[in-house]
């Protein structure tokens, strides 16, 4: 099992339709690749966690890096792990509040991302995800 997390900056204002399209494509691709994870968006920046077989995660990440809807992709976390944290979700999407950026129309902002994180998540990694709601990449 392998876990990778990155942050990036949206290249344009994304609509709820754009985010739904991203989510649907991720769910389909991730199911086929045995990958799970979560995607956070704060109106300007993305943070995503991918977990699964290392080769598959790196392949999917390579495709993500070439997506023109974002830029300045920075890996913030890579690790081999024996635990799959998001085992029930090929991909979750959470819109989080930010000091900048605006949630797309029709999207609900998650006020407390901690409610959607697995309780088994390592403390240091939980801190990274929970801090995303107020920080830009």
PDB file of N, CA, C and O in Angstrom, residues 6-8 14 19 37-49 76 86 91-97 110 112-114 116-117 125-133:
ATOM      1  N   UNK A   6      -0.851  15.696  -2.542  1.00  0.00           N
ATOM      2  CA  UNK A   6      -0.305  16.864  -3.218  1.00  0.00           C
ATOM      3  C   UNK A   6      -1.245  18.049  -3.052  1.00  0.00           C
ATOM      4  O   UNK A   6      -2.415  17.882  -2.695  1.00  0.00           O
ATOM      5  N   UNK A   7      -0.720  19.233  -3.324  1.00  0.00           N
ATOM      6  CA  UNK A   7      -1.523  20.442  -3.418  1.00  0.00           C
ATOM      7  C   UNK A   7      -1.276  21.046  -4.793  1.00  0.00           C
ATOM      8  O   UNK A   7      -0.238  20.809  -5.414  1.00  0.00           O
ATOM      9  N   UNK A   8      -2.244  21.831  -5.266  1.00  0.00           N
ATOM     10  CA  UNK A   8      -2.102  22.517  -6.546  1.00  0.00           C
ATOM     11  C   UNK A   8      -3.024  23.727  -6.557  1.00  0.00           C
ATOM     12  O   UNK A   8      -3.852  23.908  -5.665  1.00  0.00           O
ATOM     13  N   UNK A  14     -13.602  27.298 -11.080  1.00  0.00           N
ATOM     14  CA  UNK A  14     -14.276  26.033 -11.364  1.00  0.00           C
ATOM     15  C   UNK A  14     -15.714  26.074 -10.861  1.00  0.00           C
ATOM     16  O   UNK A  14     -15.986  26.589  -9.781  1.00  0.00           O
ATOM     17  N   UNK A  19     -16.419  20.418 -10.967  1.00  0.00           N
ATOM     18  CA  UNK A  19     -16.018  19.561  -9.843  1.00  0.00           C
ATOM     19  C   UNK A  19     -16.723  18.209  -9.893  1.00  0.00           C
ATOM     20  O   UNK A  19     -16.127  17.180  -9.578  1.00  0.00           O
ATOM     21  N   UNK A  37      -9.250   7.541  -1.916  1.00  0.00           N
ATOM     22  CA  UNK A  37      -8.701   8.810  -1.457  1.00  0.00           C
ATOM     23  C   UNK A  37      -9.732   9.889  -1.247  1.00  0.00           C
ATOM     24  O   UNK A  37     -10.938   9.642  -1.222  1.00  0.00           O
ATOM     25  N   UNK A  38      -9.220  11.107  -1.113  1.00  0.00           N
ATOM     26  CA  UNK A  38     -10.060  12.270  -0.865  1.00  0.00           C
ATOM     27  C   UNK A  38      -9.490  13.457  -1.630  1.00  0.00           C
ATOM     28  O   UNK A  38      -8.270  13.582  -1.770  1.00  0.00           O
ATOM     29  N   UNK A  39     -10.381  14.298  -2.134  1.00  0.00           N
ATOM     30  CA  UNK A  39     -10.012  15.530  -2.828  1.00  0.00           C
ATOM     31  C   UNK A  39     -10.650  16.695  -2.078  1.00  0.00           C
ATOM     32  O   UNK A  39     -11.860  16.713  -1.869  1.00  0.00           O
ATOM     33  N   UNK A  40      -9.820  17.635  -1.653  1.00  0.00           N
ATOM     34  CA  UNK A  40     -10.296  18.842  -0.983  1.00  0.00           C
ATOM     35  C   UNK A  40     -10.125  20.006  -1.946  1.00  0.00           C
ATOM     36  O   UNK A  40      -9.133  20.086  -2.666  1.00  0.00           O
ATOM     37  N   UNK A  41     -11.087  20.930  -1.934  1.00  0.00           N
ATOM     38  CA  UNK A  41     -11.011  22.122  -2.786  1.00  0.00           C
ATOM     39  C   UNK A  41     -11.501  23.309  -1.972  1.00  0.00           C
ATOM     40  O   UNK A  41     -12.535  23.238  -1.318  1.00  0.00           O
ATOM     41  N   UNK A  42     -10.749  24.404  -2.009  1.00  0.00           N
ATOM     42  CA  UNK A  42     -11.128  25.580  -1.223  1.00  0.00           C
ATOM     43  C   UNK A  42     -11.488  26.790  -2.090  1.00  0.00           C
ATOM     44  O   UNK A  42     -11.459  27.913  -1.619  1.00  0.00           O
ATOM     45  N   UNK A  43     -11.822  26.535  -3.331  1.00  0.00           N
ATOM     46  CA  UNK A  43     -12.185  27.624  -4.234  1.00  0.00           C
ATOM     47  C   UNK A  43     -11.022  28.095  -5.079  1.00  0.00           C
ATOM     48  O   UNK A  43     -11.211  28.686  -6.128  1.00  0.00           O
ATOM     49  N   UNK A  44      -9.811  27.815  -4.630  1.00  0.00           N
ATOM     50  CA  UNK A  44      -8.599  28.194  -5.351  1.00  0.00           C
ATOM     51  C   UNK A  44      -7.616  27.035  -5.452  1.00  0.00           C
ATOM     52  O   UNK A  44      -6.993  26.847  -6.485  1.00  0.00           O
ATOM     53  N   UNK A  45      -7.473  26.293  -4.382  1.00  0.00           N
ATOM     54  CA  UNK A  45      -6.468  25.240  -4.303  1.00  0.00           C
ATOM     55  C   UNK A  45      -7.097  23.868  -4.126  1.00  0.00           C
ATOM     56  O   UNK A  45      -8.176  23.739  -3.556  1.00  0.00           O
ATOM     57  N   UNK A  46      -6.363  22.868  -4.601  1.00  0.00           N
ATOM     58  CA  UNK A  46      -6.717  21.473  -4.388  1.00  0.00           C
ATOM     59  C   UNK A  46      -5.723  20.858  -3.412  1.00  0.00           C
ATOM     60  O   UNK A  46      -4.551  21.233  -3.396  1.00  0.00           O
ATOM     61  N   UNK A  47      -6.191  19.909  -2.646  1.00  0.00           N
ATOM     62  CA  UNK A  47      -5.326  18.973  -1.935  1.00  0.00           C
ATOM     63  C   UNK A  47      -5.962  17.611  -2.155  1.00  0.00           C
ATOM     64  O   UNK A  47      -7.176  17.451  -1.979  1.00  0.00           O
ATOM     65  N   UNK A  48      -5.153  16.663  -2.584  1.00  0.00           N
ATOM     66  CA  UNK A  48      -5.687  15.330  -2.834  1.00  0.00           C
ATOM     67  C   UNK A  48      -4.787  14.279  -2.208  1.00  0.00           C
ATOM     68  O   UNK A  48      -3.562  14.416  -2.203  1.00  0.00           O
ATOM     69  N   UNK A  49      -5.429  13.236  -1.695  1.00  0.00           N
ATOM     70  CA  UNK A  49      -4.740  12.062  -1.177  1.00  0.00           C
ATOM     71  C   UNK A  49      -5.140  10.887  -2.053  1.00  0.00           C
ATOM     72  O   UNK A  49      -6.328  10.674  -2.306  1.00  0.00           O
ATOM     73  N   UNK A  76       3.301  16.772  -1.209  1.00  0.00           N
ATOM     74  CA  UNK A  76       3.571  17.112   0.193  1.00  0.00           C
ATOM     75  C   UNK A  76       3.740  15.877   1.070  1.00  0.00           C
ATOM     76  O   UNK A  76       4.159  15.999   2.223  1.00  0.00           O
ATOM     77  N   UNK A  86      -8.891   5.346   3.369  1.00  0.00           N
ATOM     78  CA  UNK A  86     -10.151   5.731   2.720  1.00  0.00           C
ATOM     79  C   UNK A  86     -10.754   4.532   1.985  1.00  0.00           C
ATOM     80  O   UNK A  86     -11.232   4.658   0.861  1.00  0.00           O
ATOM     81  N   UNK A  91     -13.131   7.874  -4.320  1.00  0.00           N
ATOM     82  CA  UNK A  91     -12.747   9.286  -4.197  1.00  0.00           C
ATOM     83  C   UNK A  91     -13.869  10.042  -3.505  1.00  0.00           C
ATOM     84  O   UNK A  91     -15.022   9.958  -3.898  1.00  0.00           O
ATOM     85  N   UNK A  92     -13.507  10.760  -2.451  1.00  0.00           N
ATOM     86  CA  UNK A  92     -14.421  11.673  -1.763  1.00  0.00           C
ATOM     87  C   UNK A  92     -14.085  13.081  -2.220  1.00  0.00           C
ATOM     88  O   UNK A  92     -12.925  13.377  -2.514  1.00  0.00           O
ATOM     89  N   UNK A  93     -15.059  13.957  -2.256  1.00  0.00           N
ATOM     90  CA  UNK A  93     -14.831  15.370  -2.563  1.00  0.00           C
ATOM     91  C   UNK A  93     -15.401  16.194  -1.427  1.00  0.00           C
ATOM     92  O   UNK A  93     -16.565  16.023  -1.057  1.00  0.00           O
ATOM     93  N   UNK A  94     -14.584  17.078  -0.875  1.00  0.00           N
ATOM     94  CA  UNK A  94     -15.042  17.993   0.169  1.00  0.00           C
ATOM     95  C   UNK A  94     -14.632  19.411  -0.216  1.00  0.00           C
ATOM     96  O   UNK A  94     -13.481  19.644  -0.587  1.00  0.00           O
ATOM     97  N   UNK A  95     -15.578  20.321  -0.128  1.00  0.00           N
ATOM     98  CA  UNK A  95     -15.302  21.742  -0.347  1.00  0.00           C
ATOM     99  C   UNK A  95     -15.061  22.332   1.036  1.00  0.00           C
ATOM    100  O   UNK A  95     -15.900  22.188   1.929  1.00  0.00           O
ATOM    101  N   UNK A  96     -13.929  22.968   1.223  1.00  0.00           N
ATOM    102  CA  UNK A  96     -13.571  23.490   2.540  1.00  0.00           C
ATOM    103  C   UNK A  96     -13.466  25.009   2.491  1.00  0.00           C
ATOM    104  O   UNK A  96     -13.192  25.591   1.447  1.00  0.00           O
ATOM    105  N   UNK A  97     -13.698  25.669   3.628  1.00  0.00           N
ATOM    106  CA  UNK A  97     -13.613  27.127   3.662  1.00  0.00           C
ATOM    107  C   UNK A  97     -12.164  27.593   3.522  1.00  0.00           C
ATOM    108  O   UNK A  97     -11.235  26.844   3.800  1.00  0.00           O
ATOM    109  N   UNK A 110     -17.789  22.303   3.690  1.00  0.00           N
ATOM    110  CA  UNK A 110     -17.602  21.494   4.892  1.00  0.00           C
ATOM    111  C   UNK A 110     -16.912  22.355   5.932  1.00  0.00           C
ATOM    112  O   UNK A 110     -15.773  22.753   5.745  1.00  0.00           O
ATOM    113  N   UNK A 112     -16.088  21.527   9.051  1.00  0.00           N
ATOM    114  CA  UNK A 112     -15.126  20.804   9.876  1.00  0.00           C
ATOM    115  C   UNK A 112     -14.700  19.529   9.151  1.00  0.00           C
ATOM    116  O   UNK A 112     -15.356  18.495   9.248  1.00  0.00           O
ATOM    117  N   UNK A 113     -13.601  19.626   8.412  1.00  0.00           N
ATOM    118  CA  UNK A 113     -13.129  18.491   7.622  1.00  0.00           C
ATOM    119  C   UNK A 113     -12.819  17.281   8.500  1.00  0.00           C
ATOM    120  O   UNK A 113     -12.917  16.141   8.044  1.00  0.00           O
ATOM    121  N   UNK A 114     -12.501  17.500   9.748  1.00  0.00           N
ATOM    122  CA  UNK A 114     -12.178  16.398  10.660  1.00  0.00           C
ATOM    123  C   UNK A 114     -13.310  15.373  10.736  1.00  0.00           C
ATOM    124  O   UNK A 114     -13.063  14.187  10.936  1.00  0.00           O
ATOM    125  N   UNK A 116     -14.936  14.175   8.378  1.00  0.00           N
ATOM    126  CA  UNK A 116     -14.918  13.305   7.215  1.00  0.00           C
ATOM    127  C   UNK A 116     -13.630  12.508   7.083  1.00  0.00           C
ATOM    128  O   UNK A 116     -13.461  11.767   6.129  1.00  0.00           O
ATOM    129  N   UNK A 117     -12.732  12.661   8.051  1.00  0.00           N
ATOM    130  CA  UNK A 117     -11.460  11.946   8.010  1.00  0.00           C
ATOM    131  C   UNK A 117     -11.538  10.682   8.849  1.00  0.00           C
ATOM    132  O   UNK A 117     -12.161  10.679   9.915  1.00  0.00           O
ATOM    133  N   UNK A 125      -0.563  13.298   9.644  1.00  0.00           N
ATOM    134  CA  UNK A 125      -1.241  13.421   8.357  1.00  0.00           C
ATOM    135  C   UNK A 125      -2.602  14.099   8.526  1.00  0.00           C
ATOM    136  O   UNK A 125      -3.018  14.897   7.702  1.00  0.00           O
ATOM    137  N   UNK A 126      -3.284  13.790   9.611  1.00  0.00           N
ATOM    138  CA  UNK A 126      -4.557  14.451   9.932  1.00  0.00           C
ATOM    139  C   UNK A 126      -4.345  15.957  10.043  1.00  0.00           C
ATOM    140  O   UNK A 126      -5.127  16.751   9.541  1.00  0.00           O
ATOM    141  N   UNK A 127      -3.264  16.376  10.694  1.00  0.00           N
ATOM    142  CA  UNK A 127      -2.963  17.798  10.858  1.00  0.00           C
ATOM    143  C   UNK A 127      -2.787  18.480   9.501  1.00  0.00           C
ATOM    144  O   UNK A 127      -3.274  19.592   9.290  1.00  0.00           O
ATOM    145  N   UNK A 128      -2.117  17.811   8.574  1.00  0.00           N
ATOM    146  CA  UNK A 128      -1.930  18.361   7.222  1.00  0.00           C
ATOM    147  C   UNK A 128      -3.283  18.605   6.556  1.00  0.00           C
ATOM    148  O   UNK A 128      -3.547  19.685   6.029  1.00  0.00           O
ATOM    149  N   UNK A 129      -4.146  17.614   6.597  1.00  0.00           N
ATOM    150  CA  UNK A 129      -5.458  17.739   5.949  1.00  0.00           C
ATOM    151  C   UNK A 129      -6.342  18.774   6.641  1.00  0.00           C
ATOM    152  O   UNK A 129      -7.016  19.566   5.983  1.00  0.00           O
ATOM    153  N   UNK A 130      -6.347  18.776   7.957  1.00  0.00           N
ATOM    154  CA  UNK A 130      -7.193  19.725   8.688  1.00  0.00           C
ATOM    155  C   UNK A 130      -6.734  21.167   8.495  1.00  0.00           C
ATOM    156  O   UNK A 130      -7.554  22.085   8.534  1.00  0.00           O
ATOM    157  N   UNK A 131      -5.467  21.389   8.270  1.00  0.00           N
ATOM    158  CA  UNK A 131      -4.968  22.762   8.100  1.00  0.00           C
ATOM    159  C   UNK A 131      -5.244  23.318   6.711  1.00  0.00           C
ATOM    160  O   UNK A 131      -5.160  24.521   6.503  1.00  0.00           O
ATOM    161  N   UNK A 132      -5.604  22.481   5.786  1.00  0.00           N
ATOM    162  CA  UNK A 132      -5.834  22.928   4.408  1.00  0.00           C
ATOM    163  C   UNK A 132      -6.979  23.931   4.295  1.00  0.00           C
ATOM    164  O   UNK A 132      -6.989  24.770   3.417  1.00  0.00           O
ATOM    165  N   UNK A 133      -7.932  23.885   5.172  1.00  0.00           N
ATOM    166  CA  UNK A 133      -9.107  24.742   5.034  1.00  0.00           C
ATOM    167  C   UNK A 133      -8.794  26.243   5.163  1.00  0.00           C
ATOM    168  O   UNK A 133      -9.607  27.064   4.794  1.00  0.00           O
TER     169      UNK A 133
END
